[in-house]
Amino acid sequence: MKAKKKKRQDDFQKVKLKIGKKKPKADNATNTSFRSKAISLPEQLKRDTSGPTTHRNQGINDLLSQLHHHNANVKHGALLGLRELLSINPQLLDSHLSRLLSEVAAVFTDKDGDVRITATRVLRFVAQSVPSERVAPFFPLLSAHLSCAMTHIEVSIQEDAMKVLDVLLEHYPTLLSSRPAVLLTNFLELISHRQNTGGAKKALDSKARTWALSVNPGRAVTSQEWRLNVLLRLGQFLQAVVDERPVEKTDMSHSEGSLDKEGHITSLNLTWEELVYNKAAVNLFEHSGAKPTQFSTFKLRPQSESTGEVGESLDSKEAVQNFAATLVPLLLEVWVEASVNNNSWNNSEAAHLLTPDAMSVMFQVLTILQLLRKLAPHQEHQEALDAWFRKEYLGDFKQHFLKNFPYGNLDTPKHKKKNELKRNKQVSALPMATVDPLALNITLCQVMVSLSQKQELSTESDSSWLTPLRVFAQDTLSSGVKLSSKQLNMLLDTVWKMVVTQKSRTMTEDLLAAIYSYYQQKHLNLQTRSLLLSFYSKLYQQEQVHTHIARSKVLSQWLASLPVQLSQLGHRNPTLSAQLIRSIQAAASRGNKDMLLSLQKYSSELYDSSEGVIVFLPSELQQQMVQLLYFLPKMPQSLLANLCGCCNDGRISADLGASLIRIVHLRSSLSGWTVGSQESAVQDVDYLSFLFSTLSGFSSEKLSSLQDTVDECAVPLGALSPLRLHPTPTDHFKHHWDIVDEVCLCLENLGSKSQCFDVMQNGILRYLAKLRVIPDSTAAALLKAVTRLRDRSVVPSEPILRLLSLCCLSLLALLTTLQQETPETNQKREAIWGSCVSALGAVPRLLRTVLQLLRVEDLTEDELPHLGQVLSMLLQHSPLHNQLLSNTALLQDIIQQLTRYSRSSTREQWMTDLLYCFSVTMAHSSSVHRGSVGMY
Amino acid sequence: MAAPLEVVVSSDSSSQLWNCTVFDLHSGSSLLSYRGGNSSARTLTVLSGSTSCPLSSDQLQQKIVCPGVVTCLTASPNGLFLATGVAEAIYLWEVSTGKLLAVLSRHYQDVTCLKFTDDTSHFVSGAKDNMALVWSLSSVIQLDSNHVPEPRHVLSRHTLPITDLHCGLMGPQARVATASLDQTVKVWELSSGEMLLSVLFDVAIMSVTLDPSEYFLFCGGSDGNIFQVSLCSQTITRDKQFQSGDDGNQVFKGHRNLVTCLSVSMDGILLLSGSHDETVRLWDIQSKQSIRCLTHKGPVTNAVIMLAPANMFLPDSRPALPLPRFSRHVHGSEGDASESGELCVRLGLYTQEEDETYLQKAAKLNSLMNAVTDKSVFGDGENTKVRVAELEEEVQTLKKVNKDLYDFSTQLLTKPT
């Protein structure tokens, strides 16, 4: 306790302060003299903040630098990291593309297999996301590394280089094929080696092969598979090169392109201003000279000056030829080895049966041969190249390729197949593991046929070795095997070449018949069908050049079948229809008899107005079909009836209808345009009745059916409109109106107008006079036609005058009921009014008859305003004044009656209007004519 | 010599008295008429040179018996050749001897029209098989038995028969206009066979012509209208739809039936049109008015404005040479002709040397032009020799003077003083 107290006292002891002495420091004073320093571990904490990182916090620069690491695992890890990084941050690609590509390409030749594979993956990833034009500047580097890998001494690196090549082929075929020289040599070196022949030996025979197939026992795969691998890539590569070539013309069409509808000429549009200021250069064309010459001094591609065994580029014929000279012997060796292997394998007499392996090798060989042919930069070079091939290798080809032709598939027992599968898996499955024997055979055909030449007197006949090929093609086509469109195309190409080069009639006939039997199969898809169609139509166009095709029965049979096909096809496939129509047109313009007769036979079906093909097709095709009509030798009545229906139904446009009428007009004897001795296709009687029915606009059945539907008639005016008018829809009315224009024109041009008028008059009386309900379009058309056809000398007969006046009055009455809101009805109003007025003005006594028809006492109260409106409209129309004046008495009478019947108490607006109009008209004309008509 | 007189030659199909009539272009008065049968459409042509008589299928001076119905007939502008279309074939005669030089049967249907270029180097034929063929005359008449003449170009873009064609001026560089029943008129380049323009109309076109400067295209429609298409409008499109009123496209209205023939006067002011409404009309192109209407007795088959040959109006001038008998068979190469002492002069195959190409010519011209400047600067060879000699002489004298000067100065300097 005491101690405690003492302590407490200690605490509160007073500090004595003395003068002159320093003040002691307080116990709790803080010493502020110390300084702090941070411990920093910069290496550990530094982050790559400059860019995004992987999950292991590695930036792209780290990863790229790690690729130089000596340890394979580090490199592998870095590549994996790169891939991760790039997939998360694709924007890195843009900024680091150059370094990335150079570093990744450098490890193509890495010793470690995993690294190489991962590098390939990274490359694939990059290729997927970078377009080829951005890789272009780095591509020389890439291809240098690629060649490095391909020529590497280590076998496995060579094999992996193939994968790199695959990636590049897939994504950058254009870049790869732009500089083919080095790669091609590499390809050769992969499967063969250069023989180090001494100078002496070389001098001995310079033609001796300097390349020989090589076998490397150290490979993981058999040499055959390895070769297949390489050949596959080579094929793809050549394909890319071929694709790069400017597209000229395919084999089948290197005729004169005589009927080239698409037009292969590209236009050059120039603006004068640009030329003046030299902004654009003008191309000079050779034929623009004073005397056109066919020989041009232009060479679009520079002639390569290379003389090396593999040309610097494949741009000249010589380069291609050199390359082929190196490659073809190798290919032949590959072929021979494959077939020898094959034979030793099953050592049976059935040498034509192949294992799948051999088959695919052979297929590749043939594909490459085919591509080699196409490598020729120009069309004329191709022919030269073909000739060269023929000269050099025809014997070899015949000996090897055709020995066991046609090849079949070997039926391997099942357990073997299993083995096969296993092995295939081990070799990581070739892309094209199995090849159809059909494809092999067809390719072989094409390669061989390209060697055949046009038969001339000097050359020995090719037909002996072509026979098996021909038989094969014939059998394949006629047996009805399903062919893919590519195979079919190749086969057709083969046939084409055979037909053109071997000018024998029987052979051509057989081949064409085979194709025709294929053509007649039912379930062909569109592509196949159009392929076959174009084949035939091209053949047909060649007819004149090759006389042996000219009278081919199959061809004319095919032509004759076209109209049937067209009608059967219906509306299902417009593109195919277009093709058919084009062929029909070509044949029709040449006046092919069989085809025309067949067309005539089916014409009524084709041109049926309700379910014929013509109403379903798009308008361009409709037009072509209408043009086909011109070529028909005869147009029977049934066809004309259908055509008339087509014109009237509005399923084809009014323009097209007009041109249809014009074409029928041209083919009638009345048109006047005849050059040479062409018989008229249409009888005059038929033609006139065609025109008349088109004029009336409705078929007789339709008109008679209209008679029964009196109640639905929309115009209720009884006494004012003596005929019941059936209102046609405005668009139909317009269509009919345009057609009627054309019909009137044709009628006017027929020759004698008065006779024509008589004919029309008879027709009208016979068919239309009895009707009680008439469509308004028909009535208007009648008035128009009569007006335009009338000759001054002819006076229309009484019944016709009556009918016309009825029509006229009814139409006028209709006008008063039509609303004039929409522009369409306005058009209709104008058309009706115009026809009425011109008829009233032109046909004598028509106005009088109309006025006589007006019986005011029969009208009901409601109809009076309408009548008044009609009359005032007529009175306001000045061209009619003279005619009205001659009927003044009648008019006065009517107006008097009107005033009497209308309730005089309410003198309505229309009445005042009418009276005013009347007085103005009368006054005006009396002042002119000095007549004395005074009233009101 | 008086100014060349342009006359209108026209014929119709049913006149009783005369076959064709010659009118004065400006006054419209009838000057001459030729009697005979009737000539059908596109079968009237005039041989230039000594003969002044219009030829037609059955003709005044001498009837030429043809193997079939003549569908069209034309004579070359230099008067040496006569081409006729007989059904599908084209027959080519040499006028002076009457020999049948070639029968061309590349068309599949009746030939409707034939035209020569103005320099007689090519001719164009149109037919009912929708095709027009361009033939080079020299290749057609080459003498070779197993060489079948091929057309230089096949113009095959029409879809209905060709009704008329017109060949512009400038020989092989001409433009050709073809009219067709498919309601289009197409303009082609003769030298390349490329289509330059296609104009779509509302009606079938029966006749076509160009004015001499090729500013306008005139198309006679089957409804009697004549359409004028301006070829120098600003819009550059290959396929056009004709609309009157825009870009100087106009319509001449007046005829009431097919316009079968059109012709423009040399100065491009007057347009002549003949129609099936039995009139020939003369139009002022600028104002589109019908100046004159010459009525005929039947559908007009031919109407053309041409320069009157010098001796057309001399009443008693007869052709100096009678027209020979036109043979009906192609002359073989080995001469039955030589027996009668005649010689057949025709080109063999490939004897014609290849001309220089345009570019070669251009290069030559260029070097020529450069040569002129070179010459003016450096002078030519002979002058240079003289000049070199002069210069050498001068150098000699200068050297001498220099030596003298040197000697003098050394003497002066080394003189002991």
PDB file of N, CA, C and O in Angstrom, chain A residues 258 263 265 286-291 298 544 585 588-591 627 630 659 662 666 672-673 675-676 678 745 749, chain B residues 71 106 108-109 128-130 156 159-161 172-173 181-183 192 194 202-203 206 223 256-257 276 357-359:
ATOM      1  N   SER A 258     -19.595 -17.921-129.613  1.00  0.00           N
ATOM      2  CA  SER A 258     -20.423 -17.212-130.582  1.00  0.00           C
ATOM      3  C   SER A 258     -21.739 -16.729-129.970  1.00  0.00           C
ATOM      4  O   SER A 258     -22.214 -15.668-130.299  1.00  0.00           O
ATOM      5  N   GLY A 263     -21.895 -11.918-122.170  1.00  0.00           N
ATOM      6  CA  GLY A 263     -21.036 -10.822-122.598  1.00  0.00           C
ATOM      7  C   GLY A 263     -19.790 -10.774-121.760  1.00  0.00           C
ATOM      8  O   GLY A 263     -19.821 -10.368-120.617  1.00  0.00           O
ATOM      9  N   ILE A 265     -17.193  -9.034-122.226  1.00  0.00           N
ATOM     10  CA  ILE A 265     -16.418  -7.836-122.428  1.00  0.00           C
ATOM     11  C   ILE A 265     -16.631  -6.899-121.257  1.00  0.00           C
ATOM     12  O   ILE A 265     -17.763  -6.579-120.912  1.00  0.00           O
ATOM     13  N   GLU A 286      -5.434  -2.831-130.016  1.00  0.00           N
ATOM     14  CA  GLU A 286      -4.780  -3.093-131.274  1.00  0.00           C
ATOM     15  C   GLU A 286      -5.728  -2.876-132.448  1.00  0.00           C
ATOM     16  O   GLU A 286      -5.350  -2.339-133.473  1.00  0.00           O
ATOM     17  N   HIS A 287      -6.967  -3.273-132.278  1.00  0.00           N
ATOM     18  CA  HIS A 287      -7.857  -3.199-133.424  1.00  0.00           C
ATOM     19  C   HIS A 287      -8.397  -1.804-133.638  1.00  0.00           C
ATOM     20  O   HIS A 287      -9.269  -1.593-134.455  1.00  0.00           O
ATOM     21  N   SER A 288      -7.890  -0.842-132.913  1.00  0.00           N
ATOM     22  CA  SER A 288      -8.387   0.503-133.148  1.00  0.00           C
ATOM     23  C   SER A 288      -7.610   1.180-134.267  1.00  0.00           C
ATOM     24  O   SER A 288      -7.848   2.320-134.559  1.00  0.00           O
ATOM     25  N   GLY A 289      -6.693   0.462-134.859  1.00  0.00           N
ATOM     26  CA  GLY A 289      -5.938   1.049-135.948  1.00  0.00           C
ATOM     27  C   GLY A 289      -6.755   1.201-137.199  1.00  0.00           C
ATOM     28  O   GLY A 289      -7.916   0.828-137.268  1.00  0.00           O
ATOM     29  N   ALA A 290      -6.121   1.762-138.200  1.00  0.00           N
ATOM     30  CA  ALA A 290      -6.839   1.982-139.438  1.00  0.00           C
ATOM     31  C   ALA A 290      -7.229   0.667-140.068  1.00  0.00           C
ATOM     32  O   ALA A 290      -8.312   0.500-140.600  1.00  0.00           O
ATOM     33  N   LYS A 291      -6.313  -0.282-139.979  1.00  0.00           N
ATOM     34  CA  LYS A 291      -6.663  -1.603-140.488  1.00  0.00           C
ATOM     35  C   LYS A 291      -6.546  -2.592-139.350  1.00  0.00           C
ATOM     36  O   LYS A 291      -5.449  -2.799-138.816  1.00  0.00           O
ATOM     37  N   PHE A 298       1.274  -7.059-128.062  1.00  0.00           N
ATOM     38  CA  PHE A 298       1.238  -7.051-126.611  1.00  0.00           C
ATOM     39  C   PHE A 298       1.510  -8.436-126.051  1.00  0.00           C
ATOM     40  O   PHE A 298       1.004  -9.426-126.535  1.00  0.00           O
ATOM     41  N   GLN A 544     -22.164 -25.837-136.547  1.00  0.00           N
ATOM     42  CA  GLN A 544     -21.734 -25.452-137.879  1.00  0.00           C
ATOM     43  C   GLN A 544     -20.265 -25.724-138.122  1.00  0.00           C
ATOM     44  O   GLN A 544     -19.854 -26.062-139.219  1.00  0.00           O
ATOM     45  N   GLN A 585     -34.489 -20.797-127.665  1.00  0.00           N
ATOM     46  CA  GLN A 585     -34.401 -19.618-128.516  1.00  0.00           C
ATOM     47  C   GLN A 585     -33.301 -19.771-129.575  1.00  0.00           C
ATOM     48  O   GLN A 585     -33.500 -19.401-130.729  1.00  0.00           O
ATOM     49  N   ALA A 588     -34.638 -22.017-132.111  1.00  0.00           N
ATOM     50  CA  ALA A 588     -35.728 -21.414-132.868  1.00  0.00           C
ATOM     51  C   ALA A 588     -35.190 -20.404-133.863  1.00  0.00           C
ATOM     52  O   ALA A 588     -35.646 -20.338-134.997  1.00  0.00           O
ATOM     53  N   SER A 589     -34.185 -19.640-133.435  1.00  0.00           N
ATOM     54  CA  SER A 589     -33.678 -18.634-134.351  1.00  0.00           C
ATOM     55  C   SER A 589     -32.952 -19.283-135.519  1.00  0.00           C
ATOM     56  O   SER A 589     -32.811 -18.685-136.570  1.00  0.00           O
ATOM     57  N   ARG A 590     -32.499 -20.502-135.316  1.00  0.00           N
ATOM     58  CA  ARG A 590     -31.890 -21.199-136.443  1.00  0.00           C
ATOM     59  C   ARG A 590     -32.908 -21.977-137.254  1.00  0.00           C
ATOM     60  O   ARG A 590     -32.551 -22.640-138.213  1.00  0.00           O
ATOM     61  N   GLY A 591     -34.126 -21.918-136.815  1.00  0.00           N
ATOM     62  CA  GLY A 591     -35.171 -22.575-137.576  1.00  0.00           C
ATOM     63  C   GLY A 591     -35.083 -24.081-137.531  1.00  0.00           C
ATOM     64  O   GLY A 591     -35.331 -24.756-138.525  1.00  0.00           O
ATOM     65  N   GLN A 627     -41.210 -13.637-127.087  1.00  0.00           N
ATOM     66  CA  GLN A 627     -40.435 -13.507-128.321  1.00  0.00           C
ATOM     67  C   GLN A 627     -40.341 -14.829-129.083  1.00  0.00           C
ATOM     68  O   GLN A 627     -40.256 -14.838-130.292  1.00  0.00           O
ATOM     69  N   TYR A 630     -42.669 -15.640-132.038  1.00  0.00           N
ATOM     70  CA  TYR A 630     -42.415 -15.202-133.402  1.00  0.00           C
ATOM     71  C   TYR A 630     -42.003 -16.365-134.291  1.00  0.00           C
ATOM     72  O   TYR A 630     -42.317 -16.395-135.470  1.00  0.00           O
ATOM     73  N   SER A 659     -46.443  -6.110-126.618  1.00  0.00           N
ATOM     74  CA  SER A 659     -45.452  -6.673-127.545  1.00  0.00           C
ATOM     75  C   SER A 659     -45.902  -8.042-128.042  1.00  0.00           C
ATOM     76  O   SER A 659     -45.566  -8.430-129.156  1.00  0.00           O
ATOM     77  N   ARG A 662     -48.101  -7.352-130.863  1.00  0.00           N
ATOM     78  CA  ARG A 662     -47.306  -6.894-131.991  1.00  0.00           C
ATOM     79  C   ARG A 662     -46.658  -8.077-132.722  1.00  0.00           C
ATOM     80  O   ARG A 662     -46.585  -8.098-133.938  1.00  0.00           O
ATOM     81  N   LEU A 666     -47.098  -9.231-136.474  1.00  0.00           N
ATOM     82  CA  LEU A 666     -46.017  -9.409-137.443  1.00  0.00           C
ATOM     83  C   LEU A 666     -46.129 -10.737-138.169  1.00  0.00           C
ATOM     84  O   LEU A 666     -45.731 -10.851-139.324  1.00  0.00           O
ATOM     85  N   GLY A 672     -47.548  -6.689-143.397  1.00  0.00           N
ATOM     86  CA  GLY A 672     -46.862  -5.956-144.446  1.00  0.00           C
ATOM     87  C   GLY A 672     -45.369  -6.099-144.380  1.00  0.00           C
ATOM     88  O   GLY A 672     -44.681  -5.829-145.339  1.00  0.00           O
ATOM     89  N   TRP A 673     -44.809  -6.523-143.258  1.00  0.00           N
ATOM     90  CA  TRP A 673     -43.360  -6.692-143.198  1.00  0.00           C
ATOM     91  C   TRP A 673     -43.015  -8.113-143.564  1.00  0.00           C
ATOM     92  O   TRP A 673     -43.130  -9.023-142.764  1.00  0.00           O
ATOM     93  N   VAL A 675     -39.986 -10.247-145.509  1.00  0.00           N
ATOM     94  CA  VAL A 675     -38.733 -10.309-146.245  1.00  0.00           C
ATOM     95  C   VAL A 675     -38.549 -11.762-146.598  1.00  0.00           C
ATOM     96  O   VAL A 675     -38.578 -12.614-145.722  1.00  0.00           O
ATOM     97  N   GLY A 676     -38.408 -12.013-147.854  1.00  0.00           N
ATOM     98  CA  GLY A 676     -38.240 -13.387-148.260  1.00  0.00           C
ATOM     99  C   GLY A 676     -39.564 -14.119-148.226  1.00  0.00           C
ATOM    100  O   GLY A 676     -40.642 -13.526-148.145  1.00  0.00           O
ATOM    101  N   GLN A 678     -41.645 -16.074-146.226  1.00  0.00           N
ATOM    102  CA  GLN A 678     -42.047 -16.656-144.956  1.00  0.00           C
ATOM    103  C   GLN A 678     -43.559 -16.748-144.953  1.00  0.00           C
ATOM    104  O   GLN A 678     -44.255 -15.769-145.205  1.00  0.00           O
ATOM    105  N   LEU A 745     -54.057   0.112-132.706  1.00  0.00           N
ATOM    106  CA  LEU A 745     -52.965   0.387-133.629  1.00  0.00           C
ATOM    107  C   LEU A 745     -52.856  -0.712-134.681  1.00  0.00           C
ATOM    108  O   LEU A 745     -52.721  -0.443-135.878  1.00  0.00           O
ATOM    109  N   ASN A 749     -53.569  -0.525-138.787  1.00  0.00           N
ATOM    110  CA  ASN A 749     -52.541  -0.841-139.776  1.00  0.00           C
ATOM    111  C   ASN A 749     -52.920  -2.018-140.663  1.00  0.00           C
ATOM    112  O   ASN A 749     -52.109  -2.472-141.439  1.00  0.00           O
TER     113      ASN A 749
ATOM    114  N   THR B  71     -34.008 -11.210-151.187  1.00  0.00           N
ATOM    115  CA  THR B  71     -34.546 -10.509-150.028  1.00  0.00           C
ATOM    116  C   THR B  71     -33.881  -9.172-149.809  1.00  0.00           C
ATOM    117  O   THR B  71     -34.458  -8.283-149.214  1.00  0.00           O
ATOM    118  N   ARG B 106     -23.897 -18.719-143.949  1.00  0.00           N
ATOM    119  CA  ARG B 106     -23.723 -18.869-142.516  1.00  0.00           C
ATOM    120  C   ARG B 106     -25.006 -18.552-141.766  1.00  0.00           C
ATOM    121  O   ARG B 106     -25.157 -18.902-140.628  1.00  0.00           O
ATOM    122  N   TYR B 108     -28.893 -18.838-140.729  1.00  0.00           N
ATOM    123  CA  TYR B 108     -29.801 -19.972-140.646  1.00  0.00           C
ATOM    124  C   TYR B 108     -31.167 -19.644-141.234  1.00  0.00           C
ATOM    125  O   TYR B 108     -31.944 -20.529-141.512  1.00  0.00           O
ATOM    126  N   GLN B 109     -31.467 -18.360-141.308  1.00  0.00           N
ATOM    127  CA  GLN B 109     -32.764 -17.983-141.862  1.00  0.00           C
ATOM    128  C   GLN B 109     -32.563 -16.837-142.848  1.00  0.00           C
ATOM    129  O   GLN B 109     -31.442 -16.382-143.076  1.00  0.00           O
ATOM    130  N   LYS B 128     -32.911 -13.085-140.243  1.00  0.00           N
ATOM    131  CA  LYS B 128     -34.013 -13.406-139.346  1.00  0.00           C
ATOM    132  C   LYS B 128     -33.607 -14.357-138.230  1.00  0.00           C
ATOM    133  O   LYS B 128     -34.415 -14.681-137.377  1.00  0.00           O
ATOM    134  N   ASP B 129     -32.396 -14.860-138.258  1.00  0.00           N
ATOM    135  CA  ASP B 129     -31.969 -15.739-137.169  1.00  0.00           C
ATOM    136  C   ASP B 129     -31.338 -14.937-136.042  1.00  0.00           C
ATOM    137  O   ASP B 129     -30.547 -15.473-135.278  1.00  0.00           O
ATOM    138  N   ASN B 130     -31.659 -13.671-135.942  1.00  0.00           N
ATOM    139  CA  ASN B 130     -31.246 -12.786-134.853  1.00  0.00           C
ATOM    140  C   ASN B 130     -29.774 -12.396-134.915  1.00  0.00           C
ATOM    141  O   ASN B 130     -29.294 -11.740-134.031  1.00  0.00           O
ATOM    142  N   SER B 156     -24.474 -11.253-132.010  1.00  0.00           N
ATOM    143  CA  SER B 156     -25.621 -12.110-131.715  1.00  0.00           C
ATOM    144  C   SER B 156     -26.255 -11.746-130.393  1.00  0.00           C
ATOM    145  O   SER B 156     -26.326 -12.555-129.496  1.00  0.00           O
ATOM    146  N   THR B 159     -32.644 -10.700-129.900  1.00  0.00           N
ATOM    147  CA  THR B 159     -33.426 -11.893-129.594  1.00  0.00           C
ATOM    148  C   THR B 159     -34.555 -12.108-130.587  1.00  0.00           C
ATOM    149  O   THR B 159     -35.276 -13.090-130.479  1.00  0.00           O
ATOM    150  N   LEU B 160     -34.726 -11.217-131.494  1.00  0.00           N
ATOM    151  CA  LEU B 160     -35.708 -11.432-132.565  1.00  0.00           C
ATOM    152  C   LEU B 160     -35.062 -10.965-133.870  1.00  0.00           C
ATOM    153  O   LEU B 160     -34.024 -10.321-133.851  1.00  0.00           O
ATOM    154  N   PRO B 161     -35.687 -11.318-134.986  1.00  0.00           N
ATOM    155  CA  PRO B 161     -35.057 -11.013-136.267  1.00  0.00           C
ATOM    156  C   PRO B 161     -34.613  -9.566-136.428  1.00  0.00           C
ATOM    157  O   PRO B 161     -35.257  -8.644-135.936  1.00  0.00           O
ATOM    158  N   PRO B 172     -13.284   0.542-141.815  1.00  0.00           N
ATOM    159  CA  PRO B 172     -13.294  -0.505-140.793  1.00  0.00           C
ATOM    160  C   PRO B 172     -13.454   0.031-139.388  1.00  0.00           C
ATOM    161  O   PRO B 172     -13.650  -0.749-138.470  1.00  0.00           O
ATOM    162  N   GLN B 173     -13.348   1.314-139.197  1.00  0.00           N
ATOM    163  CA  GLN B 173     -13.563   1.842-137.864  1.00  0.00           C
ATOM    164  C   GLN B 173     -14.997   2.292-137.659  1.00  0.00           C
ATOM    165  O   GLN B 173     -15.301   2.970-136.692  1.00  0.00           O
ATOM    166  N   LEU B 181     -36.747  -6.638-134.276  1.00  0.00           N
ATOM    167  CA  LEU B 181     -38.126  -6.739-133.809  1.00  0.00           C
ATOM    168  C   LEU B 181     -38.214  -6.836-132.291  1.00  0.00           C
ATOM    169  O   LEU B 181     -39.272  -6.703-131.727  1.00  0.00           O
ATOM    170  N   ASP B 182     -37.089  -7.110-131.625  1.00  0.00           N
ATOM    171  CA  ASP B 182     -37.141  -7.222-130.166  1.00  0.00           C
ATOM    172  C   ASP B 182     -37.156  -5.858-129.495  1.00  0.00           C
ATOM    173  O   ASP B 182     -36.858  -5.746-128.314  1.00  0.00           O
ATOM    174  N   GLN B 183     -37.482  -4.830-130.233  1.00  0.00           N
ATOM    175  CA  GLN B 183     -37.688  -3.479-129.736  1.00  0.00           C
ATOM    176  C   GLN B 183     -36.393  -2.798-129.311  1.00  0.00           C
ATOM    177  O   GLN B 183     -36.418  -1.856-128.537  1.00  0.00           O
ATOM    178  N   SER B 192     -14.125  -4.423-133.674  1.00  0.00           N
ATOM    179  CA  SER B 192     -13.969  -5.416-132.621  1.00  0.00           C
ATOM    180  C   SER B 192     -15.204  -6.273-132.451  1.00  0.00           C
ATOM    181  O   SER B 192     -15.148  -7.308-131.793  1.00  0.00           O
ATOM    182  N   GLU B 194     -17.715  -5.434-130.724  1.00  0.00           N
ATOM    183  CA  GLU B 194     -18.276  -5.224-129.395  1.00  0.00           C
ATOM    184  C   GLU B 194     -19.510  -4.345-129.483  1.00  0.00           C
ATOM    185  O   GLU B 194     -19.586  -3.442-130.312  1.00  0.00           O
ATOM    186  N   ASP B 202     -40.407   1.138-127.073  1.00  0.00           N
ATOM    187  CA  ASP B 202     -41.700   0.569-126.742  1.00  0.00           C
ATOM    188  C   ASP B 202     -42.259  -0.263-127.894  1.00  0.00           C
ATOM    189  O   ASP B 202     -43.168  -1.047-127.706  1.00  0.00           O
ATOM    190  N   VAL B 203     -41.761  -0.036-129.070  1.00  0.00           N
ATOM    191  CA  VAL B 203     -42.285  -0.753-130.227  1.00  0.00           C
ATOM    192  C   VAL B 203     -41.141  -1.397-130.980  1.00  0.00           C
ATOM    193  O   VAL B 203     -39.973  -1.059-130.768  1.00  0.00           O
ATOM    194  N   MET B 206     -38.236  -0.934-137.190  1.00  0.00           N
ATOM    195  CA  MET B 206     -38.180  -1.497-138.534  1.00  0.00           C
ATOM    196  C   MET B 206     -37.057  -0.910-139.378  1.00  0.00           C
ATOM    197  O   MET B 206     -36.701  -1.462-140.404  1.00  0.00           O
ATOM    198  N   ASP B 223     -44.988   1.626-135.218  1.00  0.00           N
ATOM    199  CA  ASP B 223     -46.230   2.380-135.047  1.00  0.00           C
ATOM    200  C   ASP B 223     -46.194   3.675-135.836  1.00  0.00           C
ATOM    201  O   ASP B 223     -47.089   4.502-135.700  1.00  0.00           O
ATOM    202  N   ARG B 256     -48.274   6.883-140.197  1.00  0.00           N
ATOM    203  CA  ARG B 256     -49.314   6.140-139.507  1.00  0.00           C
ATOM    204  C   ARG B 256     -49.084   4.636-139.578  1.00  0.00           C
ATOM    205  O   ARG B 256     -49.916   3.863-139.150  1.00  0.00           O
ATOM    206  N   ASN B 257     -48.003   4.219-140.155  1.00  0.00           N
ATOM    207  CA  ASN B 257     -47.759   2.777-140.267  1.00  0.00           C
ATOM    208  C   ASN B 257     -46.249   2.553-140.236  1.00  0.00           C
ATOM    209  O   ASN B 257     -45.480   3.514-140.119  1.00  0.00           O
ATOM    210  N   HIS B 276     -45.127   2.416-144.699  1.00  0.00           N
ATOM    211  CA  HIS B 276     -46.181   1.614-145.307  1.00  0.00           C
ATOM    212  C   HIS B 276     -47.487   2.371-145.445  1.00  0.00           C
ATOM    213  O   HIS B 276     -48.447   1.836-145.968  1.00  0.00           O
ATOM    214  N   THR B 357       1.094  -3.014-137.343  1.00  0.00           N
ATOM    215  CA  THR B 357       0.060  -2.757-136.360  1.00  0.00           C
ATOM    216  C   THR B 357       0.039  -1.280-136.041  1.00  0.00           C
ATOM    217  O   THR B 357       0.939  -0.529-136.406  1.00  0.00           O
ATOM    218  N   TYR B 358      -0.984  -0.926-135.355  1.00  0.00           N
ATOM    219  CA  TYR B 358      -1.178   0.470-135.009  1.00  0.00           C
ATOM    220  C   TYR B 358      -0.022   0.984-134.161  1.00  0.00           C
ATOM    221  O   TYR B 358       0.474   2.082-134.355  1.00  0.00           O
ATOM    222  N   LEU B 359       0.402   0.130-133.241  1.00  0.00           N
ATOM    223  CA  LEU B 359       1.465   0.562-132.349  1.00  0.00           C
ATOM    224  C   LEU B 359       2.776   0.732-133.091  1.00  0.00           C
ATOM    225  O   LEU B 359       3.528   1.675-132.853  1.00  0.00           O
TER     226      LEU B 359
END
